[in-house]
PDB file of C-alpha atoms in Angstrom:
ATOM      1  CA  UNK O 156     -40.738 -31.731   5.263  1.00  0.00           C
ATOM      2  CA  UNK O 157     -39.769 -31.812   1.599  1.00  0.00           C
ATOM      3  CA  UNK O 158     -36.466 -30.048   2.297  1.00  0.00           C
ATOM      4  CA  UNK O 159     -35.644 -32.527   5.046  1.00  0.00           C
ATOM      5  CA  UNK O 160     -36.365 -35.467   2.738  1.00  0.00           C
ATOM      6  CA  UNK O 161     -34.185 -33.965  -0.004  1.00  0.00           C
ATOM      7  CA  UNK O 162     -31.379 -33.470   2.501  1.00  0.00           C
ATOM      8  CA  UNK O 163     -31.688 -37.067   3.659  1.00  0.00           C
ATOM      9  CA  UNK O 164     -31.595 -38.283   0.054  1.00  0.00           C
ATOM     10  CA  UNK O 165     -28.392 -36.332  -0.642  1.00  0.00           C
ATOM     11  CA  UNK O 166     -26.822 -37.662   2.557  1.00  0.00           C
ATOM     12  CA  UNK O 167     -27.846 -41.231   1.712  1.00  0.00           C
ATOM     13  CA  UNK O 168     -26.496 -40.899  -1.814  1.00  0.00           C
ATOM     14  CA  UNK O 169     -23.122 -39.725  -0.518  1.00  0.00           C
ATOM     15  CA  UNK O 170     -22.985 -42.549   2.039  1.00  0.00           C
ATOM     16  CA  UNK O 171     -23.872 -45.131  -0.623  1.00  0.00           C
ATOM     17  CA  UNK O 172     -21.323 -43.833  -3.125  1.00  0.00           C
ATOM     18  CA  UNK O 173     -18.511 -43.806  -0.559  1.00  0.00           C
ATOM     19  CA  UNK O 174     -19.466 -47.255   0.749  1.00  0.00           C
ATOM     20  CA  UNK O 175     -19.545 -48.635  -2.796  1.00  0.00           C
ATOM     21  CA  UNK O 176     -16.106 -47.198  -3.586  1.00  0.00           C
ATOM     22  CA  UNK O 177     -14.541 -48.645  -0.415  1.00  0.00           C
ATOM     23  CA  UNK O 178     -16.071 -52.098  -0.903  1.00  0.00           C
ATOM     24  CA  UNK O 179     -15.405 -52.317  -4.637  1.00  0.00           C
ATOM     25  CA  UNK O 180     -11.810 -51.202  -4.148  1.00  0.00           C
ATOM     26  CA  UNK O 181     -11.378 -54.080  -1.683  1.00  0.00           C
ATOM     27  CA  UNK O 182     -13.410 -56.827  -3.398  1.00  0.00           C
ATOM     28  CA  UNK O 183     -13.824 -55.703  -6.996  1.00  0.00           C
ATOM     29  CA  UNK O 184     -16.988 -54.581  -8.731  1.00  0.00           C
ATOM     30  CA  UNK O 185     -18.347 -58.092  -9.194  1.00  0.00           C
ATOM     31  CA  UNK O 186     -17.487 -59.151  -5.666  1.00  0.00           C
ATOM     32  CA  UNK O 187     -19.821 -56.686  -3.963  1.00  0.00           C
ATOM     33  CA  UNK O 188     -23.607 -56.925  -3.696  1.00  0.00           C
ATOM     34  CA  UNK O 189     -26.093 -54.071  -3.360  1.00  0.00           C
ATOM     35  CA  UNK O 190     -27.064 -55.524   0.007  1.00  0.00           C
ATOM     36  CA  UNK O 191     -23.464 -55.206   1.255  1.00  0.00           C
ATOM     37  CA  UNK O 192     -23.197 -51.638  -0.013  1.00  0.00           C
ATOM     38  CA  UNK O 193     -26.448 -50.614   1.673  1.00  0.00           C
ATOM     39  CA  UNK O 194     -25.421 -52.244   4.958  1.00  0.00           C
ATOM     40  CA  UNK O 195     -22.031 -50.502   4.916  1.00  0.00           C
ATOM     41  CA  UNK O 196     -23.779 -47.184   4.257  1.00  0.00           C
ATOM     42  CA  UNK O 197     -26.221 -47.785   7.099  1.00  0.00           C
ATOM     43  CA  UNK O 198     -29.318 -47.680   4.884  1.00  0.00           C
ATOM     44  CA  UNK O 199     -31.716 -50.222   3.433  1.00  0.00           C
ATOM     45  CA  UNK O 200     -31.187 -51.915   0.085  1.00  0.00           C
ATOM     46  CA  UNK O 201     -34.476 -50.323  -0.991  1.00  0.00           C
ATOM     47  CA  UNK O 202     -32.922 -46.892  -0.379  1.00  0.00           C
ATOM     48  CA  UNK O 203     -30.066 -47.814  -2.704  1.00  0.00           C
ATOM     49  CA  UNK O 204     -32.479 -48.860  -5.452  1.00  0.00           C
ATOM     50  CA  UNK O 205     -34.668 -45.791  -4.926  1.00  0.00           C
ATOM     51  CA  UNK O 206     -31.704 -43.468  -5.326  1.00  0.00           C
ATOM     52  CA  UNK O 207     -29.682 -45.266  -7.993  1.00  0.00           C
ATOM     53  CA  UNK O 208     -31.706 -48.105  -9.482  1.00  0.00           C
ATOM     54  CA  UNK O 209     -28.749 -50.481  -9.851  1.00  0.00           C
ATOM     55  CA  UNK O 210     -25.192 -51.146  -8.740  1.00  0.00           C
ATOM     56  CA  UNK O 211     -23.790 -50.052 -12.102  1.00  0.00           C
ATOM     57  CA  UNK O 212     -25.713 -46.784 -12.025  1.00  0.00           C
ATOM     58  CA  UNK O 213     -24.483 -46.179  -8.475  1.00  0.00           C
ATOM     59  CA  UNK O 214     -20.867 -46.512  -9.603  1.00  0.00           C
ATOM     60  CA  UNK O 215     -21.504 -44.376 -12.666  1.00  0.00           C
ATOM     61  CA  UNK O 216     -22.955 -41.601 -10.505  1.00  0.00           C
ATOM     62  CA  UNK O 217     -19.981 -41.894  -8.133  1.00  0.00           C
ATOM     63  CA  UNK O 218     -17.570 -41.423 -11.049  1.00  0.00           C
ATOM     64  CA  UNK O 219     -19.501 -38.338 -12.156  1.00  0.00           C
ATOM     65  CA  UNK O 220     -19.683 -36.930  -8.628  1.00  0.00           C
ATOM     66  CA  UNK O 221     -16.049 -37.385  -7.645  1.00  0.00           C
ATOM     67  CA  UNK O 222     -14.306 -36.796 -10.992  1.00  0.00           C
ATOM     68  CA  UNK O 223     -12.334 -33.596 -11.464  1.00  0.00           C
ATOM     69  CA  UNK O 224     -14.317 -31.601 -14.053  1.00  0.00           C
ATOM     70  CA  UNK O 225     -16.435 -29.601 -11.577  1.00  0.00           C
ATOM     71  CA  UNK O 226     -13.498 -28.655  -9.344  1.00  0.00           C
ATOM     72  CA  UNK O 227     -11.233 -27.925 -12.299  1.00  0.00           C
ATOM     73  CA  UNK O 228     -13.877 -25.711 -13.897  1.00  0.00           C
ATOM     74  CA  UNK O 229     -14.036 -23.707 -10.660  1.00  0.00           C
ATOM     75  CA  UNK O 230     -10.242 -23.444 -10.642  1.00  0.00           C
ATOM     76  CA  UNK O 231     -10.196 -21.938 -14.133  1.00  0.00           C
ATOM     77  CA  UNK O 232     -13.041 -19.562 -13.301  1.00  0.00           C
ATOM     78  CA  UNK O 233     -11.773 -18.356  -9.924  1.00  0.00           C
ATOM     79  CA  UNK O 234      -8.027 -18.919  -9.488  1.00  0.00           C
ATOM     80  CA  UNK O 235      -6.347 -18.188 -12.822  1.00  0.00           C
ATOM     81  CA  UNK O 236      -4.111 -15.083 -12.644  1.00  0.00           C
ATOM     82  CA  UNK O 237      -2.759 -15.204 -16.231  1.00  0.00           C
ATOM     83  CA  UNK O 238       0.797 -15.991 -15.245  1.00  0.00           C
ATOM     84  CA  UNK O 239       1.908 -19.147 -17.070  1.00  0.00           C
ATOM     85  CA  UNK O 240       4.187 -20.602 -14.388  1.00  0.00           C
ATOM     86  CA  UNK O 241       1.859 -19.850 -11.472  1.00  0.00           C
ATOM     87  CA  UNK O 242      -1.251 -21.066 -13.289  1.00  0.00           C
ATOM     88  CA  UNK O 243       0.227 -24.312 -14.609  1.00  0.00           C
ATOM     89  CA  UNK O 244       1.714 -25.164 -11.221  1.00  0.00           C
ATOM     90  CA  UNK O 245      -1.642 -24.566  -9.570  1.00  0.00           C
ATOM     91  CA  UNK O 246      -3.515 -26.607 -12.209  1.00  0.00           C
ATOM     92  CA  UNK O 247      -1.079 -29.513 -11.934  1.00  0.00           C
ATOM     93  CA  UNK O 248      -1.162 -29.592  -8.143  1.00  0.00           C
ATOM     94  CA  UNK O 249      -4.967 -29.477  -8.139  1.00  0.00           C
ATOM     95  CA  UNK O 250      -5.130 -32.233 -10.763  1.00  0.00           C
ATOM     96  CA  UNK O 251      -2.918 -34.582  -8.756  1.00  0.00           C
ATOM     97  CA  UNK O 252      -4.707 -33.743  -5.518  1.00  0.00           C
ATOM     98  CA  UNK O 253      -8.081 -34.704  -7.013  1.00  0.00           C
ATOM     99  CA  UNK O 254      -6.761 -37.803  -8.777  1.00  0.00           C
ATOM    100  CA  UNK O 255      -4.994 -39.012  -5.634  1.00  0.00           C
ATOM    101  CA  UNK O 256      -8.114 -38.396  -3.559  1.00  0.00           C
ATOM    102  CA  UNK O 257     -10.071 -40.630  -5.950  1.00  0.00           C
ATOM    103  CA  UNK O 258      -7.447 -43.297  -6.652  1.00  0.00           C
ATOM    104  CA  UNK O 259      -9.735 -46.079  -5.364  1.00  0.00           C
ATOM    105  CA  UNK O 260     -12.412 -45.065  -7.831  1.00  0.00           C
ATOM    106  CA  UNK O 261      -9.989 -45.047 -10.771  1.00  0.00           C
ATOM    107  CA  UNK O 262      -8.657 -48.477  -9.860  1.00  0.00           C
ATOM    108  CA  UNK O 263     -12.184 -49.912  -9.708  1.00  0.00           C
ATOM    109  CA  UNK O 264     -13.144 -48.605 -13.134  1.00  0.00           C
ATOM    110  CA  UNK O 265      -9.841 -49.423 -14.822  1.00  0.00           C
ATOM    111  CA  UNK O 266      -9.526 -52.999 -13.574  1.00  0.00           C
ATOM    112  CA  UNK O 267     -12.915 -54.440 -14.574  1.00  0.00           C
ATOM    113  CA  UNK O 268     -13.672 -55.050 -18.274  1.00  0.00           C
ATOM    114  CA  UNK O 269     -17.382 -55.119 -17.449  1.00  0.00           C
ATOM    115  CA  UNK O 270     -17.203 -51.400 -16.699  1.00  0.00           C
ATOM    116  CA  UNK O 271     -16.241 -50.385 -20.252  1.00  0.00           C
ATOM    117  CA  UNK O 272     -19.432 -48.336 -20.631  1.00  0.00           C
ATOM    118  CA  UNK O 273     -18.685 -46.341 -17.485  1.00  0.00           C
ATOM    119  CA  UNK O 274     -15.125 -45.706 -18.687  1.00  0.00           C
ATOM    120  CA  UNK O 275     -16.491 -44.427 -21.989  1.00  0.00           C
ATOM    121  CA  UNK O 276     -18.960 -42.072 -20.315  1.00  0.00           C
ATOM    122  CA  UNK O 277     -16.236 -40.808 -17.979  1.00  0.00           C
ATOM    123  CA  UNK O 278     -14.332 -39.458 -20.997  1.00  0.00           C
ATOM    124  CA  UNK O 279     -16.493 -36.335 -20.800  1.00  0.00           C
ATOM    125  CA  UNK O 280     -14.389 -35.202 -17.837  1.00  0.00           C
ATOM    126  CA  UNK O 281     -11.004 -35.071 -19.616  1.00  0.00           C
ATOM    127  CA  UNK O 282     -12.773 -33.482 -22.603  1.00  0.00           C
ATOM    128  CA  UNK O 283     -13.946 -30.675 -20.300  1.00  0.00           C
ATOM    129  CA  UNK O 284     -10.408 -30.217 -18.959  1.00  0.00           C
ATOM    130  CA  UNK O 285      -9.054 -30.190 -22.517  1.00  0.00           C
ATOM    131  CA  UNK O 286     -11.481 -27.401 -23.422  1.00  0.00           C
ATOM    132  CA  UNK O 287     -10.534 -25.430 -20.308  1.00  0.00           C
ATOM    133  CA  UNK O 288      -6.811 -25.709 -21.040  1.00  0.00           C
ATOM    134  CA  UNK O 289      -7.260 -24.966 -24.754  1.00  0.00           C
ATOM    135  CA  UNK O 290      -9.234 -21.827 -23.977  1.00  0.00           C
ATOM    136  CA  UNK O 291      -6.630 -20.807 -21.407  1.00  0.00           C
ATOM    137  CA  UNK O 292      -3.741 -21.199 -23.861  1.00  0.00           C
ATOM    138  CA  UNK O 293      -5.710 -19.371 -26.564  1.00  0.00           C
ATOM    139  CA  UNK O 294      -6.371 -16.452 -24.226  1.00  0.00           C
ATOM    140  CA  UNK O 295      -2.739 -16.373 -23.088  1.00  0.00           C
ATOM    141  CA  UNK O 296      -1.706 -15.988 -26.732  1.00  0.00           C
ATOM    142  CA  UNK O 297      -4.183 -13.127 -27.192  1.00  0.00           C
ATOM    143  CA  UNK O 298      -2.649 -11.454 -24.135  1.00  0.00           C
ATOM    144  CA  UNK O 299       0.824 -11.878 -25.725  1.00  0.00           C
ATOM    145  CA  UNK O 300       1.909 -13.909 -22.695  1.00  0.00           C
ATOM    146  CA  UNK O 301       2.530 -17.087 -24.700  1.00  0.00           C
ATOM    147  CA  UNK O 302       4.164 -17.813 -28.039  1.00  0.00           C
ATOM    148  CA  UNK O 303       1.961 -18.494 -31.064  1.00  0.00           C
ATOM    149  CA  UNK O 304       1.234 -22.220 -31.024  1.00  0.00           C
ATOM    150  CA  UNK O 305      -1.557 -24.757 -31.499  1.00  0.00           C
ATOM    151  CA  UNK O 306      -3.462 -24.287 -28.247  1.00  0.00           C
ATOM    152  CA  UNK O 307      -5.232 -27.650 -28.248  1.00  0.00           C
ATOM    153  CA  UNK O 308      -1.996 -29.509 -29.028  1.00  0.00           C
ATOM    154  CA  UNK O 309      -0.278 -27.901 -26.056  1.00  0.00           C
ATOM    155  CA  UNK O 310      -3.332 -28.568 -23.887  1.00  0.00           C
ATOM    156  CA  UNK O 311      -3.465 -32.299 -24.646  1.00  0.00           C
ATOM    157  CA  UNK O 312       0.325 -32.568 -24.258  1.00  0.00           C
ATOM    158  CA  UNK O 313       0.060 -31.017 -20.796  1.00  0.00           C
ATOM    159  CA  UNK O 314      -2.845 -33.302 -19.881  1.00  0.00           C
ATOM    160  CA  UNK O 315      -1.196 -36.507 -21.103  1.00  0.00           C
ATOM    161  CA  UNK O 316       2.020 -35.626 -19.304  1.00  0.00           C
ATOM    162  CA  UNK O 317       0.165 -35.298 -15.995  1.00  0.00           C
ATOM    163  CA  UNK O 318      -2.133 -38.263 -16.614  1.00  0.00           C
ATOM    164  CA  UNK O 319       0.854 -40.460 -17.476  1.00  0.00           C
ATOM    165  CA  UNK O 320       2.596 -39.445 -14.265  1.00  0.00           C
ATOM    166  CA  UNK O 321      -0.498 -40.225 -12.205  1.00  0.00           C
ATOM    167  CA  UNK O 322      -1.032 -43.605 -13.883  1.00  0.00           C
ATOM    168  CA  UNK O 323       2.622 -44.542 -13.371  1.00  0.00           C
ATOM    169  CA  UNK O 324       2.284 -43.676  -9.714  1.00  0.00           C
ATOM    170  CA  UNK O 325      -1.005 -45.569  -9.470  1.00  0.00           C
ATOM    171  CA  UNK O 326       0.588 -48.747 -10.767  1.00  0.00           C
ATOM    172  CA  UNK O 327       3.927 -48.592  -8.979  1.00  0.00           C
ATOM    173  CA  UNK O 328       6.158 -45.808 -10.262  1.00  0.00           C
ATOM    174  CA  UNK O 329       8.121 -46.070  -6.989  1.00  0.00           C
ATOM    175  CA  UNK O 330       9.826 -49.140  -8.455  1.00  0.00           C
ATOM    176  CA  UNK O 331      11.129 -46.966 -11.324  1.00  0.00           C
ATOM    177  CA  UNK O 332      12.078 -43.687  -9.646  1.00  0.00           C
ATOM    178  CA  UNK O 333      12.174 -42.091  -6.222  1.00  0.00           C
ATOM    179  CA  UNK O 334      11.607 -38.580  -7.568  1.00  0.00           C
ATOM    180  CA  UNK O 335       8.786 -36.971  -5.526  1.00  0.00           C
ATOM    181  CA  UNK O 336       5.659 -35.912  -7.410  1.00  0.00           C
ATOM    182  CA  UNK O 337       6.200 -32.319  -6.287  1.00  0.00           C
ATOM    183  CA  UNK O 338       9.581 -32.274  -8.048  1.00  0.00           C
ATOM    184  CA  UNK O 339       8.082 -33.818 -11.180  1.00  0.00           C
ATOM    185  CA  UNK O 340       5.368 -31.157 -11.299  1.00  0.00           C
ATOM    186  CA  UNK O 341       7.853 -28.326 -10.826  1.00  0.00           C
ATOM    187  CA  UNK O 342      10.208 -29.689 -13.507  1.00  0.00           C
ATOM    188  CA  UNK O 343       7.515 -30.448 -16.094  1.00  0.00           C
ATOM    189  CA  UNK O 344       5.833 -27.072 -15.662  1.00  0.00           C
ATOM    190  CA  UNK O 345       9.185 -25.340 -16.019  1.00  0.00           C
ATOM    191  CA  UNK O 346       9.710 -27.073 -19.371  1.00  0.00           C
ATOM    192  CA  UNK O 347       6.357 -25.765 -20.583  1.00  0.00           C
ATOM    193  CA  UNK O 348       7.041 -22.267 -19.326  1.00  0.00           C
ATOM    194  CA  UNK O 349      10.460 -22.071 -21.002  1.00  0.00           C
ATOM    195  CA  UNK O 350       9.084 -23.377 -24.292  1.00  0.00           C
ATOM    196  CA  UNK O 351       5.952 -21.226 -24.404  1.00  0.00           C
ATOM    197  CA  UNK O 352       6.980 -17.908 -22.849  1.00  0.00           C
ATOM    198  CA  UNK O 353       7.756 -15.154 -25.387  1.00  0.00           C
ATOM    199  CA  UNK O 354      11.412 -14.068 -25.398  1.00  0.00           C
ATOM    200  CA  UNK O 355      10.599 -10.501 -24.321  1.00  0.00           C
ATOM    201  CA  UNK O 356       8.933 -11.810 -21.135  1.00  0.00           C
ATOM    202  CA  UNK O 357      11.809 -14.022 -20.059  1.00  0.00           C
TER     203      UNK O 357
END
């Protein structure tokens, strides 16, 4: 009985988070009530309050649940093969896949000044990715597969390059260039590989 209730709670939480994201993306954070979210999720408003306590906490939990840090951590733990070109291509593609999947959520949080606190708390996710990339670049240097360089500097450069591309796309990069994202990823990774690969490995 307890297991069934826990399963129902998880299912209800997922339904509420997805309903909140869809509605807030359409109407804005302020334009959606907890009653509307609950109705769209097919549960009672009391269920929403029991699981999340408030609309703001619901959105905060959705940001935590759907952000990229968990998936990216798994990528670094399970898919890295210690080849700079292959790894960076895989990381970039995964990053854009996750960000694109959650574009509604990013638009909600970025557009509303009232959600400053949620934006601040969400910074833990890029900090986790920065640590993962820094550790990766440090290890690549130890393996003599990358030139000696400031690992964290290269990590944040790689992150900002990809984040900037995603944000440009999010807010209308198609009006600036018609270059497909796949081509951008391939070109930007190639620049990193050429700059960071030791001469004897080229």
